[in-house]
């Protein structure tokens, strides 16, 4: 069983819609949670970084962590065609290794 | 700064051949790692290093070797290529203990 589980989708939404992405994790020791964005044929890039439980907002992006249910979420408001990419959730273990979800491919239709 | 540089970008190997994927970073990061990315599997850790001279196995190390003689370089060696090693390989670096990893552009490897 992977330490971080993510529905691979794909997900297709019209421009302007809210995109909701979710992951679950199994290791209670995880404290740091990340969302990476990967455009086609490129390497992943860090999008959001949160510590412990709570919300973090950055422009149109909001990351949520609920440690009680081991749930990680990313919301994209007013989605744009340029948001079309694969989004990967990740958690950092105590020995500094990143565990990634499978990634969800999102397409925003103009 | 170039960031993380991977070479080659594309490679086709025959079963049984060996090769080395190169990775170099110019950010003085202690932590470097190699991942493979397969459809529906996400990024899986192959090997990682927390500093020069120190390496350790990740989730899927079989068939791969690494070494870390300098802070900048972290090559990945395929000992005897198999079709199951057809994948996209990413090298990443970060400051130790940080979740912000910087990735290279990837190497697309096909083993026939």
Coordinates of C-alpha atoms in Angstrom, one line a residue:
Chain A
X1 CA 0.0 0.0 0.0
X2 CA 1.3 3.4 -1.0
X3 CA 1.8 5.9 1.9
X4 CA 0.0 8.6 -0.1
X5 CA -3.1 7.7 -2.2
X6 CA -4.5 9.9 -4.9
X7 CA -7.2 9.4 -7.4
X8 CA -5.5 9.6 -10.8
X9 CA -8.6 11.0 -12.6
X10 CA -8.5 12.4 -15.2
X11 CA -10.5 15.5 -14.4
X12 CA -12.0 17.8 -17.0
X13 CA -13.7 21.1 -16.0
X14 CA -14.9 24.2 -17.9
X15 CA -12.9 27.5 -17.5
X16 CA -13.9 29.3 -14.4
X17 CA -14.9 26.2 -12.4
X18 CA -13.5 25.2 -9.0
X19 CA -11.1 22.3 -9.2
X20 CA -11.0 20.0 -6.1
X21 CA -8.2 17.5 -5.7
X22 CA -7.8 15.1 -2.8
X23 CA -5.3 12.7 -1.3
X24 CA -5.1 10.5 1.8
X25 CA -2.0 9.4 3.6
X26 CA -1.4 6.5 6.1
X27 CA 1.7 7.6 8.1
X28 CA 0.7 9.6 11.2
X29 CA 4.2 10.9 11.5
X30 CA 3.9 13.0 8.4
X31 CA 4.0 16.7 9.2
X32 CA 4.8 18.5 6.0
X33 CA 2.5 18.3 3.0
X34 CA 3.1 19.6 -0.5
X35 CA 1.3 19.9 -3.9
X36 CA 3.4 19.8 -7.0
X37 CA 2.3 20.8 -10.5
X38 CA 3.7 19.0 -13.5
X39 CA 3.1 20.2 -17.1
X40 CA 3.4 17.8 -19.9
X41 CA 6.9 16.5 -20.6
X42 CA 8.3 18.7 -17.8
X43 CA 9.6 18.0 -14.2
X44 CA 7.3 18.7 -11.3
X45 CA 7.4 22.1 -9.6
X46 CA 6.4 23.0 -6.0
X47 CA 3.0 24.7 -6.0
X48 CA 1.9 24.7 -2.3
X49 CA 3.6 23.7 1.0
X50 CA 1.8 23.3 4.3
X51 CA 2.8 22.3 7.8
X52 CA 0.5 20.2 10.0
X53 CA -3.3 20.9 9.9
X54 CA -5.0 23.9 8.5
X55 CA -5.5 26.0 5.4
X56 CA -3.0 27.9 3.3
X57 CA -4.1 30.2 0.5
X58 CA -2.0 31.6 -2.4
X59 CA -4.0 33.5 -5.0
X60 CA -6.5 31.2 -6.6
X61 CA -5.0 28.1 -4.8
X62 CA -5.9 26.8 -1.4
X63 CA -4.3 23.8 0.3
X64 CA -6.0 22.1 3.2
X65 CA -4.7 19.4 5.6
X66 CA -6.9 17.5 8.1
X67 CA -4.6 15.4 10.2
X68 CA -7.4 13.8 12.1
X69 CA -8.7 12.1 8.9
X70 CA -5.3 12.1 7.2
X71 CA -6.8 14.0 4.3
X72 CA -5.0 16.5 2.0
X73 CA -6.9 18.8 -0.4
X74 CA -6.1 21.4 -3.1
X75 CA -8.7 23.8 -4.5
X76 CA -8.2 25.9 -7.6
X77 CA -10.7 28.8 -7.9
X78 CA -11.6 30.4 -11.2
X79 CA -9.7 27.7 -13.1
X80 CA -7.9 28.7 -16.3
X81 CA -6.7 26.7 -19.3
X82 CA -3.1 27.4 -18.1
X83 CA -4.0 25.3 -15.0
X84 CA -4.2 22.2 -17.2
X85 CA -1.5 19.9 -15.7
X86 CA -0.9 16.9 -13.5
X87 CA -1.1 17.7 -9.8
X88 CA 0.8 15.5 -7.3
X89 CA 0.3 15.5 -3.6
X90 CA 3.3 14.6 -1.4
X91 CA 4.3 14.2 2.2
X92 CA 7.7 14.5 3.8
X93 CA 8.7 11.7 6.2
X94 CA 10.9 12.0 9.3
X95 CA 13.9 10.7 7.3
X96 CA 13.4 13.5 4.7
X97 CA 12.0 11.2 2.0
X98 CA 9.1 12.5 -0.2
X99 CA 6.2 10.2 -0.8
X100 CA 4.1 11.1 -3.8
X101 CA 0.6 10.3 -4.8
X102 CA -0.1 9.0 -8.3
X103 CA -1.0 12.4 -9.6
X104 CA -4.3 13.7 -11.0
X105 CA -4.4 15.0 -14.6
X106 CA -6.6 18.1 -14.9
X107 CA -7.8 19.7 -18.1
X108 CA -9.5 23.1 -18.0
X109 CA -11.6 23.6 -21.2
X110 CA -11.8 27.1 -22.7
Chain B
X1 CA 21.8 29.2 -12.2
X2 CA 20.9 26.1 -14.2
X3 CA 19.2 24.3 -11.3
X4 CA 19.0 20.5 -11.9
X5 CA 20.4 19.3 -15.2
X6 CA 19.7 15.8 -16.5
X7 CA 21.3 14.1 -19.5
X8 CA 20.4 12.6 -21.8
X9 CA 16.7 13.7 -22.4
X10 CA 15.9 10.6 -24.4
X11 CA 17.5 7.1 -24.7
X12 CA 16.7 3.8 -26.3
X13 CA 18.5 0.7 -24.9
X14 CA 18.5 -2.9 -25.9
X15 CA 17.8 -5.5 -23.2
X16 CA 21.0 -6.3 -21.2
X17 CA 22.8 -3.0 -22.1
X18 CA 24.1 -0.8 -19.3
X19 CA 24.1 3.0 -19.1
X20 CA 24.4 5.9 -16.8
X21 CA 21.9 8.7 -16.4
X22 CA 23.6 12.0 -15.4
X23 CA 22.3 14.5 -12.9
X24 CA 24.0 17.7 -11.7
X25 CA 22.8 20.6 -9.5
X26 CA 24.4 23.9 -8.9
X27 CA 22.4 24.9 -5.8
X28 CA 24.7 23.3 -3.2
X29 CA 21.8 21.1 -2.0
X30 CA 22.8 18.2 0.3
X31 CA 19.9 16.0 -0.6
X32 CA 19.6 14.4 -4.1
X33 CA 17.3 11.7 -5.3
X34 CA 16.2 9.7 -8.3
X35 CA 12.6 8.8 -9.1
X36 CA 10.9 6.9 -11.9
X37 CA 7.5 8.0 -13.1
X38 CA 5.1 5.4 -14.6
X39 CA 1.4 5.9 -15.7
X40 CA -0.9 5.6 -12.7
X41 CA 2.1 5.1 -10.3
X42 CA 3.2 8.6 -9.6
X43 CA 6.8 9.2 -8.6
X44 CA 8.6 6.3 -7.0
X45 CA 11.9 6.8 -5.2
X46 CA 14.8 4.7 -6.5
X47 CA 17.8 5.9 -4.5
X48 CA 18.7 9.0 -2.6
X49 CA 21.7 10.7 -1.0
X50 CA 21.9 13.0 2.0
X51 CA 25.4 14.2 1.2
X52 CA 28.6 13.3 -0.6
X53 CA 29.7 9.7 0.1
X54 CA 26.2 8.7 1.5
X55 CA 23.6 6.9 -0.5
X56 CA 20.6 4.8 0.4
X57 CA 17.9 2.8 -1.2
X58 CA 14.4 4.0 -1.9
X59 CA 11.2 2.2 -2.8
X60 CA 12.3 0.5 -6.0
X61 CA 16.1 0.2 -6.0
X62 CA 16.6 -3.2 -7.8
X63 CA 18.5 -3.0 -11.0
X64 CA 20.0 0.5 -10.3
X65 CA 23.2 1.7 -8.7
X66 CA 24.2 5.2 -7.5
X67 CA 27.2 7.0 -6.1
X68 CA 27.8 10.5 -4.8
X69 CA 31.4 11.5 -5.0
X70 CA 30.6 15.3 -5.0
X71 CA 27.8 17.5 -3.8
X72 CA 26.9 18.5 -7.3
X73 CA 26.6 15.1 -9.1
X74 CA 24.4 12.1 -8.6
X75 CA 24.6 9.6 -11.5
X76 CA 22.2 6.7 -11.8
X77 CA 23.5 3.5 -13.4
X78 CA 21.4 0.8 -15.0
X79 CA 23.3 -2.4 -14.7
X80 CA 21.6 -4.6 -17.2
X81 CA 18.6 -2.9 -18.8
X82 CA 15.2 -4.7 -18.8
X83 CA 11.9 -3.7 -20.5
X84 CA 10.4 -3.1 -17.1
X85 CA 12.8 -0.2 -16.7
X86 CA 11.1 1.7 -19.5
X87 CA 10.0 4.8 -17.7
X88 CA 10.6 8.6 -17.3
X89 CA 13.4 9.2 -14.8
X90 CA 13.6 12.4 -12.7
X91 CA 16.5 13.6 -10.6
X92 CA 15.7 16.0 -7.8
X93 CA 17.6 18.0 -5.2
X94 CA 16.7 19.9 -2.0
X95 CA 18.1 21.2 1.2
X96 CA 18.0 18.4 3.7
X97 CA 14.7 18.3 5.6
X98 CA 12.9 20.5 3.1
X99 CA 9.9 19.5 1.2
X100 CA 10.7 21.8 -1.7
X101 CA 12.5 19.6 -4.2
X102 CA 13.8 20.9 -7.5
X103 CA 13.4 18.5 -10.4
X104 CA 15.3 18.1 -13.6
X105 CA 13.5 17.9 -17.0
X106 CA 13.5 14.1 -17.0
X107 CA 15.0 11.3 -19.1
X108 CA 12.7 9.3 -21.2
X109 CA 14.1 5.7 -21.4
X110 CA 12.9 3.0 -23.6
X111 CA 14.3 -0.5 -23.2
X112 CA 13.5 -2.8 -26.2

